GROMACS .gro file of C-alpha atoms in nm:
model
  474
    1MET     CA    1 -14.235   5.579 -19.114
    2ARG     CA    2 -14.238   5.952 -19.051
    3SER     CA    3 -14.230   6.229 -19.310
    4ALA     CA    4 -14.073   6.557 -19.214
    5ASP     CA    5 -14.383   6.767 -19.266
    6SER     CA    6 -14.653   6.531 -19.147
    7GLY     CA    7 -14.573   6.559 -18.776
    8ALA     CA    8 -14.707   6.209 -18.713
    9GLY     CA    9 -14.557   5.861 -18.726
   10ALA     CA   10 -14.659   5.657 -19.027
   11ARG     CA   11 -14.622   5.282 -19.001
   12THR     CA   12 -14.702   5.022 -19.262
   13ALA     CA   13 -15.014   4.829 -19.177
   14PRO     CA   14 -15.000   4.450 -19.202
   15GLU     CA   15 -15.177   4.332 -19.515
   16ALA     CA   16 -15.395   4.028 -19.552
   17ASP     CA   17 -15.123   3.796 -19.680
   18SER     CA   18 -14.818   3.698 -19.473
   19GLY     CA   19 -14.577   3.842 -19.728
   20ALA     CA   20 -14.685   4.206 -19.694
   21GLY     CA   21 -14.337   4.322 -19.596
   22ALA     CA   22 -14.175   4.445 -19.278
   23ASP     CA   23 -14.297   4.737 -19.067
   24LEU     CA   24 -14.052   5.025 -19.105
   25HIS     CA   25 -13.978   5.352 -18.930
   26LEU     CA   26 -13.810   5.610 -19.158
   27VAL     CA   27 -13.746   5.981 -19.128
   28LEU     CA   28 -13.772   6.193 -19.446
   29ASP     CA   29 -13.544   6.486 -19.375
   30GLY     CA   30 -13.693   6.750 -19.608
   31ALA     CA   31 -13.380   6.800 -19.826
   32GLY     CA   32 -13.448   6.738 -20.196
   33ASN     CA   33 -13.762   6.595 -20.346
   34ARG     CA   34 -13.962   6.310 -20.193
   35ARG     CA   35 -13.798   6.040 -20.408
   36GLU     CA   36 -13.447   6.153 -20.305
   37GLN     CA   37 -13.551   6.173 -19.938
   38LEU     CA   38 -13.693   5.823 -19.946
   39MET     CA   39 -13.387   5.680 -20.122
   40ARG     CA   40 -13.155   5.846 -19.871
   41ALA     CA   41 -13.359   5.717 -19.574
   42LEU     CA   42 -13.359   5.362 -19.713
   43ARG     CA   43 -12.985   5.366 -19.783
   44ASP     CA   44 -12.922   5.485 -19.425
   45ALA     CA   45 -13.146   5.214 -19.282
   46ILE     CA   46 -12.967   4.944 -19.482
   47SER     CA   47 -12.611   5.063 -19.425
   48SER     CA   48 -12.671   5.105 -19.049
   49GLY     CA   49 -12.805   4.751 -19.023
   50ARG     CA   50 -13.161   4.850 -18.926
   51LEU     CA   51 -13.275   4.680 -19.245
   52SER     CA   52 -13.107   4.342 -19.274
   53PRO     CA   53 -13.032   4.158 -19.601
   54GLY     CA   54 -13.331   3.956 -19.715
   55VAL     CA   55 -13.594   4.172 -19.542
   56ARG     CA   56 -13.898   4.234 -19.764
   57LEU     CA   57 -14.000   4.598 -19.804
   58PRO     CA   58 -14.363   4.710 -19.793
   59PRO     CA   59 -14.561   4.714 -20.120
   60TYR     CA   60 -14.573   5.046 -20.309
   61ARG     CA   61 -14.937   5.117 -20.226
   62SER     CA   62 -14.922   5.073 -19.846
   63PHE     CA   63 -14.581   5.237 -19.820
   64ALA     CA   64 -14.696   5.542 -20.015
   65ALA     CA   65 -15.015   5.571 -19.809
   66ASP     CA   66 -14.821   5.557 -19.483
   67LEU     CA   67 -14.574   5.823 -19.598
   68GLY     CA   68 -14.834   6.046 -19.756
   69ILE     CA   69 -14.654   6.052 -20.092
   70ALA     CA   70 -14.739   5.935 -20.444
   71ARG     CA   71 -14.725   5.565 -20.526
   72ASN     CA   72 -14.511   5.637 -20.833
   73THR     CA   73 -14.255   5.813 -20.610
   74VAL     CA   74 -14.209   5.495 -20.406
   75GLY     CA   75 -14.188   5.285 -20.724
   76GLU     CA   76 -13.920   5.512 -20.871
   77ALA     CA   77 -13.717   5.510 -20.548
   78TYR     CA   78 -13.732   5.130 -20.533
   79ALA     CA   79 -13.630   5.100 -20.899
   80GLU     CA   80 -13.325   5.324 -20.857
   81LEU     CA   81 -13.213   5.140 -20.544
   82VAL     CA   82 -13.246   4.811 -20.729
   83ALA     CA   83 -13.027   4.952 -21.006
   84GLU     CA   84 -12.771   5.065 -20.747
   85GLY     CA   85 -12.763   4.720 -20.587
   86TRP     CA   86 -12.924   4.812 -20.256
   87LEU     CA   87 -13.246   4.623 -20.331
   88THR     CA   88 -13.356   4.326 -20.539
   89ALA     CA   89 -13.695   4.284 -20.706
   90ARG     CA   90 -13.866   3.949 -20.768
   91GLN     CA   91 -14.152   3.939 -21.015
   92GLY     CA   92 -14.475   3.873 -20.830
   93SER     CA   93 -14.290   3.836 -20.500
   94GLY     CA   94 -14.191   4.186 -20.392
   95THR     CA   95 -13.885   4.399 -20.320
   96TYR     CA   96 -13.613   4.290 -20.078
   97VAL     CA   97 -13.297   4.426 -19.923
   98ALA     CA   98 -13.013   4.286 -20.132
   99ARG     CA   99 -12.792   4.019 -19.983
  100ARG     CA  100 -12.492   4.234 -20.068
  101ALA     CA  101 -12.634   4.576 -20.005
  102GLU     CA  102 -12.295   4.749 -20.004
  103PRO     CA  103 -12.096   4.614 -20.300
  104GLY     CA  104 -11.728   4.665 -20.257
  105ALA     CA  105 -11.753   4.767 -19.892
  106PRO     CA  106 -11.429   4.670 -19.720
  107THR     CA  107 -11.451   4.400 -19.459
  108PRO     CA  108 -11.328   4.542 -19.130
  109VAL     CA  109 -11.025   4.371 -18.983
  110ARG     CA  110 -11.107   4.237 -18.640
  111ARG     CA  111 -10.820   4.195 -18.406
  112ARG     CA  112 -10.854   3.894 -18.185
  113PRO     CA  113 -10.822   3.994 -17.822
  114PRO     CA  114 -10.568   3.805 -17.618
  115ALA     CA  115 -10.729   3.495 -17.474
  116PRO     CA  116 -10.759   3.498 -17.096
  117ARG     CA  117 -10.615   3.204 -16.911
  118ARG     CA  118 -10.882   2.936 -16.915
  119VAL     CA  119 -11.046   2.841 -16.588
  120VAL     CA  120 -11.039   2.464 -16.557
  121HIS     CA  121 -11.142   2.434 -16.192
  122ASP     CA  122 -11.363   2.693 -16.021
  123LEU     CA  123 -11.286   2.706 -15.650
  124MET     CA  124 -11.412   3.059 -15.597
  125PRO     CA  125 -11.594   3.091 -15.264
  126SER     CA  126 -11.954   3.193 -15.195
  127SER     CA  127 -12.121   2.995 -15.473
  128PRO     CA  128 -12.337   2.684 -15.433
  129ASP     CA  129 -12.334   2.385 -15.666
  130ALA     CA  130 -12.555   2.512 -15.948
  131SER     CA  131 -12.617   2.158 -16.072
  132ALA     CA  132 -12.781   2.072 -15.738
  133PHE     CA  133 -13.070   2.318 -15.776
  134PRO     CA  134 -13.390   2.124 -15.698
  135ARG     CA  135 -13.556   2.177 -16.035
  136ALA     CA  136 -13.837   1.922 -16.001
  137ALA     CA  137 -13.939   2.032 -15.651
  138TRP     CA  138 -13.914   2.401 -15.747
  139LEU     CA  139 -14.130   2.340 -16.054
  140THR     CA  140 -14.391   2.165 -15.839
  141SER     CA  141 -14.404   2.463 -15.604
  142ALA     CA  142 -14.411   2.707 -15.896
  143ARG     CA  143 -14.710   2.533 -16.053
  144ARG     CA  144 -14.895   2.519 -15.724
  145ALA     CA  145 -14.814   2.883 -15.644
  146LEU     CA  146 -14.924   3.000 -15.988
  147SER     CA  147 -15.250   2.806 -15.981
  148THR     CA  148 -15.349   2.938 -15.638
  149ALA     CA  149 -15.214   3.294 -15.666
  150PRO     CA  150 -15.476   3.565 -15.608
  151SER     CA  151 -15.539   3.802 -15.897
  152GLU     CA  152 -15.385   4.095 -15.709
  153ALA     CA  153 -15.050   3.913 -15.712
  154PHE     CA  154 -15.021   4.014 -16.078
  155GLY     CA  155 -15.056   4.384 -15.999
  156VAL     CA  156 -14.814   4.637 -15.851
  157GLY     CA  157 -14.594   4.470 -15.590
  158ASP     CA  158 -14.595   4.554 -15.219
  159PRO     CA  159 -14.250   4.688 -15.120
  160ARG     CA  160 -14.258   4.470 -14.810
  161GLY     CA  161 -14.282   4.160 -15.031
  162ARG     CA  162 -14.560   3.905 -15.072
  163HIS     CA  163 -14.744   3.835 -14.748
  164GLU     CA  164 -14.729   3.459 -14.819
  165LEU     CA  165 -14.349   3.464 -14.828
  166ARG     CA  166 -14.313   3.691 -14.526
  167THR     CA  167 -14.540   3.462 -14.326
  168ALA     CA  168 -14.350   3.150 -14.434
  169LEU     CA  169 -14.016   3.316 -14.354
  170ALA     CA  170 -14.129   3.432 -14.009
  171GLU     CA  171 -14.225   3.074 -13.921
  172TYR     CA  172 -13.914   2.916 -14.073
  173LEU     CA  173 -13.665   3.164 -13.923
  174ALA     CA  174 -13.818   3.124 -13.578
  175ARG     CA  175 -13.800   2.745 -13.602
  176ALA     CA  176 -13.460   2.704 -13.768
  177ARG     CA  177 -13.261   3.014 -13.667
  178GLY     CA  178 -13.424   3.135 -13.345
  179VAL     CA  179 -13.528   3.466 -13.503
  180ARG     CA  180 -13.805   3.658 -13.327
  181ALA     CA  181 -14.002   3.860 -13.582
  182THR     CA  182 -14.356   3.887 -13.712
  183ALA     CA  183 -14.442   3.882 -14.080
  184ASP     CA  184 -14.481   4.261 -14.061
  185GLN     CA  185 -14.115   4.291 -13.962
  186ILE     CA  186 -13.993   4.082 -14.256
  187ILE     CA  187 -13.896   4.279 -14.567
  188VAL     CA  188 -13.818   4.092 -14.887
  189CYS     CA  189 -13.526   4.217 -15.096
  190ALA     CA  190 -13.317   4.103 -15.391
  191GLY     CA  191 -13.029   3.964 -15.184
  192PHE     CA  192 -12.781   4.076 -14.922
  193ALA     CA  193 -12.627   4.356 -15.130
  194HIS     CA  194 -12.971   4.506 -15.193
  195ALA     CA  195 -13.051   4.485 -14.822
  196LEU     CA  196 -12.726   4.659 -14.732
  197ARG     CA  197 -12.801   4.940 -14.977
  198LEU     CA  198 -13.141   4.992 -14.817
  199LEU     CA  199 -12.997   4.990 -14.466
  200GLY     CA  200 -12.718   5.223 -14.574
  201ALA     CA  201 -12.983   5.483 -14.653
  202CYS     CA  202 -13.116   5.453 -14.297
  203LEU     CA  203 -12.789   5.459 -14.103
  204ARG     CA  204 -12.574   5.750 -13.995
  205GLY     CA  205 -12.216   5.794 -13.884
  206THR     CA  206 -11.966   5.509 -13.872
  207VAL     CA  207 -12.016   5.135 -13.918
  208ALA     CA  208 -11.776   4.890 -13.755
  209VAL     CA  209 -11.696   4.588 -13.973
  210GLU     CA  210 -11.479   4.280 -13.939
  211SER     CA  211 -11.115   4.326 -14.035
  212TYR     CA  212 -11.157   4.047 -14.290
  213GLY     CA  213 -11.470   4.063 -14.505
  214LEU     CA  214 -11.603   4.137 -14.850
  215GLY     CA  215 -11.467   4.460 -14.992
  216PHE     CA  216 -11.779   4.531 -15.195
  217HIS     CA  217 -11.985   4.535 -14.874
  218ARG     CA  218 -11.756   4.809 -14.745
  219ASP     CA  219 -11.793   4.984 -15.080
  220LEU     CA  220 -12.172   4.974 -15.051
  221LEU     CA  221 -12.156   5.139 -14.710
  222ALA     CA  222 -11.909   5.397 -14.837
  223GLY     CA  223 -12.142   5.469 -15.128
  224ALA     CA  224 -12.411   5.554 -14.873
  225GLY     CA  225 -12.177   5.808 -14.713
  226LEU     CA  226 -12.081   5.585 -14.420
  227ASP     CA  227 -11.730   5.536 -14.286
  228THR     CA  228 -11.616   5.187 -14.186
  229VAL     CA  229 -11.369   5.096 -13.911
  230PRO     CA  230 -11.229   4.745 -13.868
  231LEU     CA  231 -11.263   4.514 -13.568
  232THR     CA  232 -10.983   4.263 -13.529
  233VAL     CA  233 -11.086   3.906 -13.614
  234ASP     CA  234 -10.946   3.600 -13.439
  235SER     CA  235 -11.062   3.242 -13.382
  236GLY     CA  236 -11.354   3.373 -13.172
  237GLY     CA  237 -11.478   3.608 -13.441
  238ALA     CA  238 -11.471   3.986 -13.415
  239ARG     CA  239 -11.322   4.134 -13.097
  240ILE     CA  240 -11.629   4.310 -12.962
  241GLY     CA  241 -11.424   4.473 -12.687
  242GLU     CA  242 -11.282   4.708 -12.949
  243LEU     CA  243 -11.625   4.850 -13.037
  244PRO     CA  244 -11.649   5.131 -12.778
  245GLY     CA  245 -11.323   5.281 -12.903
  246THR     CA  246 -11.439   5.299 -13.266
  247GLY     CA  247 -11.713   5.561 -13.219
  248ALA     CA  248 -11.935   5.344 -13.441
  249ASP     CA  249 -12.315   5.363 -13.422
  250SER     CA  250 -12.370   5.025 -13.587
  251VAL     CA  251 -12.173   4.709 -13.659
  252LEU     CA  252 -12.188   4.455 -13.942
  253LEU     CA  253 -12.096   4.100 -13.838
  254THR     CA  254 -12.111   3.740 -13.966
  255PRO     CA  255 -12.164   3.569 -13.628
  256ALA     CA  256 -12.257   3.216 -13.739
  257HIS     CA  257 -11.948   3.166 -13.956
  258GLN     CA  258 -11.710   3.458 -13.995
  259TYR     CA  259 -11.653   3.532 -14.361
  260PRO     CA  260 -11.397   3.442 -14.475
  261THR     CA  261 -11.180   3.324 -14.180
  262GLY     CA  262 -11.441   3.073 -14.065
  263GLY     CA  263 -11.479   3.112 -13.687
  264PRO     CA  264 -11.814   3.162 -13.510
  265LEU     CA  265 -11.865   3.460 -13.281
  266ALA     CA  266 -11.783   3.337 -12.931
  267ALA     CA  267 -12.073   3.314 -12.684
  268GLU     CA  268 -11.944   3.592 -12.457
  269ARG     CA  269 -11.895   3.818 -12.759
  270ARG     CA  270 -12.252   3.754 -12.879
  271ALA     CA  271 -12.381   3.880 -12.546
  272ALA     CA  272 -12.130   4.166 -12.543
  273VAL     CA  273 -12.233   4.304 -12.883
  274VAL     CA  274 -12.599   4.311 -12.777
  275ASP     CA  275 -12.502   4.491 -12.455
  276TRP     CA  276 -12.302   4.742 -12.660
  277ALA     CA  277 -12.596   4.805 -12.896
  278ARG     CA  278 -12.831   4.866 -12.603
  279ALA     CA  279 -12.591   5.100 -12.426
  280ARG     CA  280 -12.500   5.287 -12.745
  281GLY     CA  281 -12.849   5.295 -12.889
  282GLY     CA  282 -12.692   5.132 -13.194
  283LEU     CA  283 -12.765   4.845 -13.428
  284LEU     CA  284 -12.610   4.509 -13.511
  285LEU     CA  285 -12.649   4.409 -13.876
  286GLU     CA  286 -12.634   4.029 -13.861
  287ASP     CA  287 -12.531   3.872 -14.190
  288ASP     CA  288 -12.639   3.510 -14.137
  289TYR     CA  289 -12.408   3.399 -14.416
  290ASP     CA  290 -12.453   3.021 -14.465
  291GLY     CA  291 -12.579   2.996 -14.104
  292GLU     CA  292 -12.776   2.682 -14.196
  293PHE     CA  293 -12.462   2.492 -14.305
  294ARG     CA  294 -12.295   2.368 -13.987
  295TYR     CA  295 -12.150   2.015 -14.005
  296ASP     CA  296 -11.994   1.936 -13.667
  297ARG     CA  297 -12.302   2.018 -13.457
  298GLN     CA  298 -12.643   2.180 -13.475
  299PRO     CA  299 -12.628   2.535 -13.616
  300ILE     CA  300 -12.604   2.808 -13.352
  301GLY     CA  301 -12.911   3.031 -13.339
  302ALA     CA  302 -12.906   3.387 -13.465
  303VAL     CA  303 -12.792   3.670 -13.238
  304GLN     CA  304 -13.115   3.849 -13.333
  305GLY     CA  305 -13.304   3.627 -13.089
  306LEU     CA  306 -13.121   3.796 -12.799
  307ASP     CA  307 -13.260   4.141 -12.880
  308PRO     CA  308 -13.492   4.189 -13.182
  309ASP     CA  309 -13.501   4.563 -13.112
  310ARG     CA  310 -13.127   4.609 -13.167
  311VAL     CA  311 -13.047   4.353 -13.436
  312VAL     CA  312 -13.131   4.353 -13.806
  313TYR     CA  313 -13.121   3.994 -13.932
  314LEU     CA  314 -13.021   3.944 -14.297
  315GLY     CA  315 -13.051   3.625 -14.500
  316SER     CA  316 -13.096   3.508 -14.857
  317ALA     CA  317 -13.156   3.207 -15.079
  318SER     CA  318 -12.825   3.260 -15.261
  319LYS     CA  319 -12.634   2.979 -15.086
  320SER     CA  320 -12.921   2.754 -14.986
  321LEU     CA  321 -13.080   2.748 -15.335
  322SER     CA  322 -12.931   2.978 -15.598
  323PRO     CA  323 -12.816   3.340 -15.642
  324ALA     CA  324 -13.015   3.341 -15.967
  325LEU     CA  325 -13.339   3.367 -15.767
  326ARG     CA  326 -13.240   3.715 -15.640
  327LEU     CA  327 -13.434   3.666 -15.317
  328GLY     CA  328 -13.328   3.781 -14.973
  329TRP     CA  329 -13.494   3.900 -14.655
  330MET     CA  330 -13.452   4.119 -14.351
  331ALA     CA  331 -13.603   4.084 -14.005
  332VAL     CA  332 -13.613   4.449 -13.902
  333PRO     CA  333 -13.684   4.608 -13.561
  334GLU     CA  334 -14.030   4.764 -13.558
  335SER     CA  335 -13.876   5.109 -13.515
  336LEU     CA  336 -13.684   5.071 -13.843
  337VAL     CA  337 -13.952   4.921 -14.070
  338ASP     CA  338 -14.088   5.251 -14.203
  339SER     CA  339 -13.739   5.388 -14.277
  340VAL     CA  340 -13.638   5.078 -14.473
  341LEU     CA  341 -13.963   5.083 -14.669
  342ALA     CA  342 -13.915   5.452 -14.747
  343ALA     CA  343 -13.570   5.370 -14.884
  344LYS     CA  344 -13.714   5.086 -15.090
  345GLY     CA  345 -13.992   5.290 -15.249
  346VAL     CA  346 -14.365   5.256 -15.291
  347ARG     CA  347 -14.360   4.940 -15.502
  348GLU     CA  348 -14.156   4.625 -15.547
  349LEU     CA  349 -13.918   4.675 -15.839
  350ARG     CA  350 -13.667   4.391 -15.803
  351SER     CA  351 -13.812   4.064 -15.675
  352SER     CA  352 -14.067   3.878 -15.886
  353ALA     CA  353 -14.397   3.814 -15.710
  354LEU     CA  354 -14.415   3.471 -15.873
  355GLU     CA  355 -14.071   3.374 -15.743
  356GLN     CA  356 -14.175   3.495 -15.398
  357LEU     CA  357 -14.492   3.287 -15.408
  358THR     CA  358 -14.295   2.986 -15.526
  359LEU     CA  359 -14.042   3.019 -15.242
  360ALA     CA  360 -14.327   3.058 -14.993
  361ASP     CA  361 -14.476   2.729 -15.110
  362PHE     CA  362 -14.129   2.566 -15.123
  363ILE     CA  363 -14.075   2.653 -14.757
  364ALA     CA  364 -14.427   2.569 -14.643
  365CYS     CA  365 -14.435   2.223 -14.803
  366GLY     CA  366 -14.103   2.122 -14.644
  367ALA     CA  367 -13.900   2.116 -14.967
  368TYR     CA  368 -13.664   2.389 -14.839
  369ASP     CA  369 -13.573   2.184 -14.531
  370ARG     CA  370 -13.520   1.873 -14.743
  371GLN     CA  371 -13.292   2.063 -14.981
  372LEU     CA  372 -13.086   2.200 -14.692
  373ARG     CA  373 -13.046   1.853 -14.539
  374ARG     CA  374 -12.935   1.713 -14.873
  375MET     CA  375 -12.685   1.989 -14.941
  376ARG     CA  376 -12.542   1.970 -14.589
  377GLN     CA  377 -12.441   1.614 -14.665
  378VAL     CA  378 -12.292   1.712 -15.002
  379TYR     CA  379 -12.090   2.007 -14.868
  380ARG     CA  380 -11.978   1.822 -14.555
  381ARG     CA  381 -11.846   1.540 -14.773
  382ARG     CA  382 -11.658   1.789 -14.990
  383ARG     CA  383 -11.506   1.968 -14.692
  384ASP     CA  384 -11.401   1.635 -14.540
  385GLN     CA  385 -11.243   1.537 -14.872
  386LEU     CA  386 -11.052   1.868 -14.885
  387VAL     CA  387 -10.920   1.823 -14.530
  388ALA     CA  388 -10.824   1.458 -14.592
  389THR     CA  389 -10.646   1.540 -14.918
  390LEU     CA  390 -10.442   1.815 -14.756
  391ALA     CA  391 -10.355   1.597 -14.458
  392GLU     CA  392 -10.218   1.336 -14.696
  393ARG     CA  393 -10.048   1.549 -14.959
  394ALA     CA  394  -9.979   1.886 -14.791
  395PRO     CA  395  -9.972   1.823 -14.415
  396HIS     CA  396  -9.794   2.154 -14.355
  397ILE     CA  397 -10.104   2.346 -14.471
  398GLY     CA  398 -10.367   2.405 -14.203
  399VAL     CA  399 -10.741   2.455 -14.254
  400SER     CA  400 -10.880   2.728 -14.029
  401GLY     CA  401 -11.231   2.777 -13.900
  402ILE     CA  402 -11.515   2.544 -13.807
  403ALA     CA  403 -11.671   2.273 -14.020
  404ALA     CA  404 -11.937   2.490 -14.180
  405GLY     CA  405 -12.034   2.683 -14.489
  406LEU     CA  406 -11.925   2.648 -14.850
  407HIS     CA  407 -11.561   2.751 -14.815
  408ALA     CA  408 -11.246   2.697 -14.611
  409VAL     CA  409 -10.929   2.900 -14.556
  410LEU     CA  410 -10.594   2.730 -14.612
  411GLU     CA  411 -10.330   2.887 -14.387
  412LEU     CA  412 -10.006   2.937 -14.582
  413PRO     CA  413  -9.651   3.001 -14.463
  414PRO     CA  414  -9.580   3.376 -14.436
  415GLY     CA  415  -9.492   3.540 -14.765
  416THR     CA  416  -9.618   3.259 -14.991
  417GLU     CA  417  -9.971   3.371 -15.083
  418ALA     CA  418  -9.883   3.564 -15.398
  419ALA     CA  419  -9.672   3.278 -15.538
  420ALA     CA  420  -9.945   3.025 -15.461
  421LEU     CA  421 -10.201   3.239 -15.647
  422ARG     CA  422  -9.975   3.261 -15.951
  423SER     CA  423  -9.927   2.884 -15.951
  424ALA     CA  424 -10.300   2.831 -15.917
  425ARG     CA  425 -10.374   3.052 -16.217
  426ARG     CA  426 -10.117   2.870 -16.430
  427LEU     CA  427 -10.295   2.545 -16.345
  428GLY     CA  428 -10.635   2.688 -16.441
  429LEU     CA  429 -10.759   2.724 -16.083
  430ALA     CA  430 -10.990   3.011 -15.990
  431LEU     CA  431 -10.965   3.093 -15.619
  432ASP     CA  432 -10.910   3.388 -15.385
  433GLY     CA  433 -10.624   3.499 -15.165
  434LEU     CA  434 -10.701   3.591 -14.806
  435SER     CA  435 -10.535   3.930 -14.848
  436ASP     CA  436 -10.814   4.036 -15.087
  437TYR     CA  437 -11.054   4.043 -14.790
  438ARG     CA  438 -10.843   4.246 -14.548
  439HIS     CA  439 -10.973   4.590 -14.449
  440PRO     CA  440 -10.724   4.858 -14.564
  441ALA     CA  441 -10.710   5.000 -14.212
  442ALA     CA  442 -10.676   4.668 -14.030
  443GLY     CA  443 -10.414   4.694 -13.757
  444MET     CA  444 -10.305   4.332 -13.731
  445PRO     CA  445 -10.030   4.197 -13.959
  446PRO     CA  446 -10.172   4.034 -14.273
  447ARG     CA  447 -10.221   3.659 -14.286
  448ASP     CA  448 -10.125   3.451 -14.588
  449GLY     CA  449 -10.393   3.212 -14.704
  450LEU     CA  450 -10.615   3.083 -14.981
  451VAL     CA  451 -10.995   3.100 -14.966
  452ILE     CA  452 -11.123   2.778 -15.122
  453GLY     CA  453 -11.485   2.740 -15.228
  454TYR     CA  454 -11.592   2.377 -15.243
  455GLY     CA  455 -11.953   2.448 -15.331
  456THR     CA  456 -11.916   2.530 -15.700
  457PRO     CA  457 -11.747   2.225 -15.862
  458PRO     CA  458 -11.979   1.938 -15.954
  459ASP     CA  459 -11.899   1.609 -15.782
  460HIS     CA  460 -11.737   1.451 -16.086
  461ALA     CA  461 -11.482   1.736 -16.117
  462TYR     CA  462 -11.404   1.792 -15.750
  463GLY     CA  463 -11.125   1.534 -15.716
  464ALA     CA  464 -10.936   1.678 -16.013
  465ALA     CA  465 -10.975   2.028 -15.868
  466LEU     CA  466 -10.814   1.914 -15.541
  467ASP     CA  467 -10.529   1.749 -15.733
  468ALA     CA  468 -10.456   2.078 -15.909
  469LEU     CA  469 -10.486   2.269 -15.580
  470CYS     CA  470 -10.222   2.052 -15.416
  471LEU     CA  471  -9.983   2.121 -15.704
  472ALA     CA  472 -10.027   2.496 -15.652
  473LEU     CA  473  -9.949   2.493 -15.280
  474PRO     CA  474  -9.605   2.602 -15.154
   0.00000   0.00000   0.00000
């Protein structure tokens, strides 16, 4: 509580018994005598909701001492507010905010907003099966990480990320993805979007992107003052031969599994983009989106392994574990490390040190590999079920791309995408149209399609989701 002339905050001190009343903060505004000021401050606190019905007020003595006013003044203010109906007094028990502190106050009429169409089946892409998160194994790693964490782990975070995680990632990425980077070149971030923001602060000029991709990635680059130009995408990924004509200084690609159309970057194009980066003095930003989820063969290694000095490798735990962890990583060329760290700041502000330590243990003990093997089987089975269902019930609909990732694109007859989306929404299906991913400046004619995520639905609901999908198709 603060009186207008005291210049210092006065707060009720807890008394010996548990029923001493709530701590309050009141401002006495100086108009009128002290009793009137106190009554006005209490009415304002009650009517605004800061003092809820049933809250016990401080006893006269402690309240008066905190405010620097006479005890009788507090008693008189309480008595008048009781008479007005704002407060209630219980003999031997104290003074409370009345249950009906505003007698006769009209009840506001609340208009019910129109109910959105209910989502029955979530087939939005890019999300893993949340029910498959390895809770028991993660808890085991969390306990072990917490019990062995050094004391300095609970201090100000290193902007590079915990050394334990960077070391574990350097070993894992070399073994599983063919990435060549030391722990000092690994920078932990809060996911791909965070990484792109940091890189956007380090880049200049124009960034070439795939003609089909996530619009918010283009928005992030635009927010950093960078222009984007599209590269045509076909079954072999982005057409790298178009790069020299764009004037771009860097290029953002999804080589392992083009998002969303689904093709891998062809071998000759992988080599060509590295040659372009060397000749241009530019950079390839390699988004290894679901690179670990390949079902028809062993996953192709990262392009970064061809030239670590010209490729920034980007990955995250969003698809392999959960987006809720907010953990991602970059393998950065040595020449770029200081610039990225300068953009990030002098301390870690986004990624929990305890989550980083847990993931480090989760990788080191082999639990990460086991989870990936398990989820590959789950997602492969779901993709196979999608393909088989379409072959039986909608054989005119093709599925583009390789057997990989957590989504597939259904190729629709020209001019039917909008109608299919409307039908899907009427049936309670949440999914994307392919046109949502097209770069505004893309030169090729638009393709009609649906982007189907098969990672999100739990197993017991997946069959019903496919039934509804088939009803929505043209």
